[in-house]
Every structure is written in C-alpha cells, then in structure tokens.
Short mmCIF file of C-alpha atoms in Angstrom, two decimals:
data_model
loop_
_atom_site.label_atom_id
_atom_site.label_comp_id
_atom_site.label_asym_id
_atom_site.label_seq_id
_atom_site.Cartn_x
_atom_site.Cartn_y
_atom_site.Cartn_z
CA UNK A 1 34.06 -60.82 -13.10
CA UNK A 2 30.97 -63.52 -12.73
CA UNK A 3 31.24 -65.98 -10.03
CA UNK A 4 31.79 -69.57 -11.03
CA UNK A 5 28.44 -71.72 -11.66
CA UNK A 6 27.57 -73.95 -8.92
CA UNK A 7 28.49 -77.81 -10.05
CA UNK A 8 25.64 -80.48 -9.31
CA UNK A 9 26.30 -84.14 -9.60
CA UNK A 10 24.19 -86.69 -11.05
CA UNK A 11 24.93 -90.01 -9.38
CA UNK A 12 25.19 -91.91 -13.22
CA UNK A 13 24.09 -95.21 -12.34
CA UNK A 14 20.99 -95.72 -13.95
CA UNK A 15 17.65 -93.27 -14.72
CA UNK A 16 17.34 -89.94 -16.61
CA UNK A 17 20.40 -88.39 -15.76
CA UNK A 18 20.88 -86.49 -19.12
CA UNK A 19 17.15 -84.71 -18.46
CA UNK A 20 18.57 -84.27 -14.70
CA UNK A 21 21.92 -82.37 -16.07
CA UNK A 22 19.74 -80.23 -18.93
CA UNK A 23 17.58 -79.41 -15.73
CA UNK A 24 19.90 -77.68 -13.76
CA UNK A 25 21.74 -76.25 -16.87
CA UNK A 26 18.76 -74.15 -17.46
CA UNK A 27 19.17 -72.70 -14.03
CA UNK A 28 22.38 -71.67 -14.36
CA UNK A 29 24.37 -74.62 -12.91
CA UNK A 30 27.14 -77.01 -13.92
CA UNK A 31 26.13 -80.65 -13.79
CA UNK A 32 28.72 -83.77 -13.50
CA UNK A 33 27.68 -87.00 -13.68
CA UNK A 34 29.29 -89.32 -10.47
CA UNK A 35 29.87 -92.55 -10.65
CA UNK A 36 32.85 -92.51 -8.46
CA UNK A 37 33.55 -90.69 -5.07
CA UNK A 38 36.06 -88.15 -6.44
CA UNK A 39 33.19 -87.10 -8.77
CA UNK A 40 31.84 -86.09 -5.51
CA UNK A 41 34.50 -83.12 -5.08
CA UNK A 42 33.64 -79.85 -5.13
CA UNK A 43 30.02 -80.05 -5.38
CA UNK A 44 27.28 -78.32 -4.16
CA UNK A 45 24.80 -80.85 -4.55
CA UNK A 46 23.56 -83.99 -5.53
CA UNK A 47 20.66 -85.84 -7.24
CA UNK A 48 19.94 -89.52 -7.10
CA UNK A 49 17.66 -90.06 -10.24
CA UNK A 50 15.00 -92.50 -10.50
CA UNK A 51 14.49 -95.96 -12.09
CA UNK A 52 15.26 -99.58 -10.77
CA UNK A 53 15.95 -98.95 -6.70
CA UNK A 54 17.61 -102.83 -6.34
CA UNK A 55 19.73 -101.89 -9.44
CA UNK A 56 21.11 -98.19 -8.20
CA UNK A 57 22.00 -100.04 -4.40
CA UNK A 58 23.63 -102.62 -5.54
CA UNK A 59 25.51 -100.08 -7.82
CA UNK A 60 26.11 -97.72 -5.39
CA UNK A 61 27.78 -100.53 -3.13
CA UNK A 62 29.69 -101.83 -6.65
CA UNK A 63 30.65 -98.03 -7.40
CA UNK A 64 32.00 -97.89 -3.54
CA UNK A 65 29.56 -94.75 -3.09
CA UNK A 66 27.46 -95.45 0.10
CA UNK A 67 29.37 -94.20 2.57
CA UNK A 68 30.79 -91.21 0.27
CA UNK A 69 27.49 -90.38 -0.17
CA UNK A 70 26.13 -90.34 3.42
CA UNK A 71 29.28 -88.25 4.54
CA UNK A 72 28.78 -85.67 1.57
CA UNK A 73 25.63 -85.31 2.35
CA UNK A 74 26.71 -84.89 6.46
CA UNK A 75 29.30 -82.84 5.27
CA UNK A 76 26.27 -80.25 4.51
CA UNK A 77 25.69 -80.97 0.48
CA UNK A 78 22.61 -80.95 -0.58
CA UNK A 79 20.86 -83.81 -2.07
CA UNK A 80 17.71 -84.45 -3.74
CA UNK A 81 16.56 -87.98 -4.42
CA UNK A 82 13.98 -88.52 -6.83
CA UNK A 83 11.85 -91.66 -7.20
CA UNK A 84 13.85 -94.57 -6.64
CA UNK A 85 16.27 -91.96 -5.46
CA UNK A 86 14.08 -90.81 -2.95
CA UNK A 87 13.73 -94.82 -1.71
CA UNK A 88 17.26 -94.69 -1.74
CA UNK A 89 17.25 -91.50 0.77
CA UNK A 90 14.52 -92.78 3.51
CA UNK A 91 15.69 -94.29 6.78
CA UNK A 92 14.12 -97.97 5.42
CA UNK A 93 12.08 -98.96 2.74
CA UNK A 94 9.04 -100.99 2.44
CA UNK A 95 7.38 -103.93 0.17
CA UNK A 96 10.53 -105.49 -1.17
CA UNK A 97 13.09 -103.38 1.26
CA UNK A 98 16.59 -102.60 -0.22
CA UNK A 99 19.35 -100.97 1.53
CA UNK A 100 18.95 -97.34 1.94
CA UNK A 101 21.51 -94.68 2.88
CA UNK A 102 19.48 -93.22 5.77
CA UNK A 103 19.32 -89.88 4.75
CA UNK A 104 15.78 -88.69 5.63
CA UNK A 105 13.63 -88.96 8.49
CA UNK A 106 10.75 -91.33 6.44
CA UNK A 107 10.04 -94.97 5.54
CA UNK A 108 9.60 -95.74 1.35
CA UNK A 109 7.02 -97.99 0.11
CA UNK A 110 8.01 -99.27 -3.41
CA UNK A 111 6.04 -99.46 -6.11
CA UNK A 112 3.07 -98.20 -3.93
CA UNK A 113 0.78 -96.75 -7.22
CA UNK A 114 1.20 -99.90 -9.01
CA UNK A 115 3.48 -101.43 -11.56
CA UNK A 116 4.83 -99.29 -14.79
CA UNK A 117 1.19 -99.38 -16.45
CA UNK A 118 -0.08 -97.48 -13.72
CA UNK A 119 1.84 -94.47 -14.16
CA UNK A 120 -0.01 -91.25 -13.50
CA UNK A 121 0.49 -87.31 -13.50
CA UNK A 122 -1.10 -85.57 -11.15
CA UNK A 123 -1.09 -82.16 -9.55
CA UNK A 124 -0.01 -80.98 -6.72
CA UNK A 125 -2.35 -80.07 -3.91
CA UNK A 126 -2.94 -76.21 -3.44
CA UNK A 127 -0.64 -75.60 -0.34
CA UNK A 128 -0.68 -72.15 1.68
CA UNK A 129 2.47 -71.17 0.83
CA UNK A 130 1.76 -71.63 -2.92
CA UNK A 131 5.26 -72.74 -3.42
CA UNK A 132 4.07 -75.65 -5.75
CA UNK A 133 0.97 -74.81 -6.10
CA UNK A 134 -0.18 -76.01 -9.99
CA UNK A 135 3.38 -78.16 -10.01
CA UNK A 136 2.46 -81.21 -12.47
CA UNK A 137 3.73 -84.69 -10.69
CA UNK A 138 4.97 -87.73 -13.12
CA UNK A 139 4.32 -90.47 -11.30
CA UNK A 140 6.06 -94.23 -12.38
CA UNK A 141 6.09 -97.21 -10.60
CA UNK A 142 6.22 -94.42 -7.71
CA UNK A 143 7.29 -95.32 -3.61
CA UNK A 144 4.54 -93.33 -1.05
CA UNK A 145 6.19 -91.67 1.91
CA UNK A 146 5.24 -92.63 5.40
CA UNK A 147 5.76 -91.85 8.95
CA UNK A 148 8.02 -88.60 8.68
CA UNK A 149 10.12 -87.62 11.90
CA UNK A 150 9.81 -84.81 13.51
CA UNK A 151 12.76 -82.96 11.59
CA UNK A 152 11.09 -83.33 8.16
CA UNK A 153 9.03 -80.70 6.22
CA UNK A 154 5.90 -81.88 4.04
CA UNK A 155 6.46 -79.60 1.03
CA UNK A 156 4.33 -80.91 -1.63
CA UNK A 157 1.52 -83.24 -1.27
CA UNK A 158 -0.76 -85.34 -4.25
CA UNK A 159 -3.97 -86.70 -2.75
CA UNK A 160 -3.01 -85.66 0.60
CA UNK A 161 0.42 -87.82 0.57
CA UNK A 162 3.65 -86.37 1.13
CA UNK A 163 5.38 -86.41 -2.63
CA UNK A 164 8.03 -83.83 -1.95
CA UNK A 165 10.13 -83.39 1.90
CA UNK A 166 12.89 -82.11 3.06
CA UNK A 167 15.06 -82.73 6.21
CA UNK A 168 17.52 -79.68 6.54
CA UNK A 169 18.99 -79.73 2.85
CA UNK A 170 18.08 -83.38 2.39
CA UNK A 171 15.09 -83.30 -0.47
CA UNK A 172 12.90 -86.72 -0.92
CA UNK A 173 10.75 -86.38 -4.13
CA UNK A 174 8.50 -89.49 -4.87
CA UNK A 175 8.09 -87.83 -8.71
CA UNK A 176 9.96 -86.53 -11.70
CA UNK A 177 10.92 -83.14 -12.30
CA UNK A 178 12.89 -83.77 -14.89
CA UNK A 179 9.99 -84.95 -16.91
CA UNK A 180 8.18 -81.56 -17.06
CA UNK A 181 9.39 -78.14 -17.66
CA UNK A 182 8.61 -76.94 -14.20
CA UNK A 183 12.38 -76.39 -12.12
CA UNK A 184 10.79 -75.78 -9.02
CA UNK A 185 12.38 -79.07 -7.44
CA UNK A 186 15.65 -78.70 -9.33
CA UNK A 187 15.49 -75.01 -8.16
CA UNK A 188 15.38 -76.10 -4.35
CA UNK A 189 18.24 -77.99 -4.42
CA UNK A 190 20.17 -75.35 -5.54
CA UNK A 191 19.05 -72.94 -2.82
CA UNK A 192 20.03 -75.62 -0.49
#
C-alpha cells in the first residue's frame, strides 16, 4: 500500500497558481489552492505566488490569513514565497513598503530590476554545491534581497544577489519557477 501524496497549498489570491499546482503535481504532490485558513489543514507546505504584492496583503488581511499563515508556518510548515511572495515573507519591505508577515530574516526591495518591461531571465551563478547550478531565473518586476540575518542561507545567487534563501524551512525566491521546467525550487519545498 503507497503512502498518501503530500498536499501543498497555493495561497489563491492572485499570480500563477495553476502553473504553481501543475509544478508540484509533477513531483508527486497534491496541490490545494487556500484562500481560507481551513484550506490550511493538513498541509505540508505552502507557496505564496507572485504578482501585485499591495494586492495579495490586502487580500491576505480580507481573506483573514495573516496570522494563520505566520502560525502555520511556526507550526513547522514549510513555505516558499516567490516574487511578490517572497516580499510578502521578508521581515520589511522596501521602496513602496507593504505589510509583510515576517517570515524570513531579510528586507525586500520592490520592483528593484525595473518596471514589467524590464523583465529578464538570467542564470544562476555557478555555486559550489552545484545545487542550482545552470537553474534559468524569470525575473518580473522582481524585489532584490538585502541584509540577511544570521539564520538565513544564500542558496542561489544572479549577479552576485541573493535570488533564492532559506531560514529553517522558510524559502524566499525573488524569481519564478513555475515559469520554466526546472522543479528544483518546487522540489525544496517539498523536502522541507
């Protein structure tokens, strides 16, 4: 008898959930879309997509899922923002600040590359562990990462900026996976 597949939310507000929820189908996963905290039962993790960061805070206050969120995530479920997901995550954003959830050890500059127009793929940096080593990055309208606290791993870099951390099973990705083929990111949440 198989064990059941682990089930992975996708917080439903806005961005590319249904590329999100094909991602993590291909690796074997159950994906549920939340956009209410019982949504948030029983999962193993959780993904906060990109798009318009103003537009998912105020819709995670409207969907009551802020504090849900934060305690899930306390609670030891993993969570992977991605984008404006990823603003979402950090301790405080930058350049027109919204409110965050204060999940991850780093501040979020918005729209540092530029506006849509400037939207760029890039690759990864070769890094010694070779863990994303040739990973393509989709870059759009995409926040940089700065001053990371001591609990938070640099795992992917562009340019020399951070574009991938984690803090314990907390994942901050200032890309989109679920643009490309490549799971690697998707992948990482699962392992937790």
């Amino acid at each position: 008898m198989s064990a059941s597949p682990p089930i992975v939310g996708v917080l439903g507000i806005q961005g590319d959930i249904e590329k999100h929820l094909a991602a993590l189908e291909r690796l074997g996963a159950e994906g549920r879309r939340v956009l209410a905290p019982k949504h948030l039962a029983g999962l193993a993790g959780l993904i906060l997509p990109g798009g318009e960061s103003t537009t998912i805070s105020k819709g995670l206050v409207r969907h009551e899922l802020v504090k849900p969120i934060q305690e899930f995530a306390e609670a030891g479920g993993a969570v992977l923002g991605t984008c404006a997901g990823a603003i979402l995550l950090s301790r405080e954003s930058r350049n027109h600040p919204v409110p965050t959830l204060g999940l991850v050890d780093v501040e979020a500059e918005r729209n540092a590359y530029g506006t849509q127009a400037d939207s760029f793929v890039a690759p990864a940096d070769p890094d010694p562990a070779g863990d994303f080593a040739d990973m393509e990055c989709v870059f759009i309208r995409a926040p940089l990462l700065h001053a990371p606290g001591e609990g938070v791993e640099v795992l992917a870099r562009v340019d020399g900026a951070p574009v991938l951390v984690r803090q314990g099973n907390r994942f901050a990705c200032t890309f989109h996976p679920e643009l490309t083929e490549d799971l690697r990111v998707h992948a990482l949440l699962l392992e937790g």
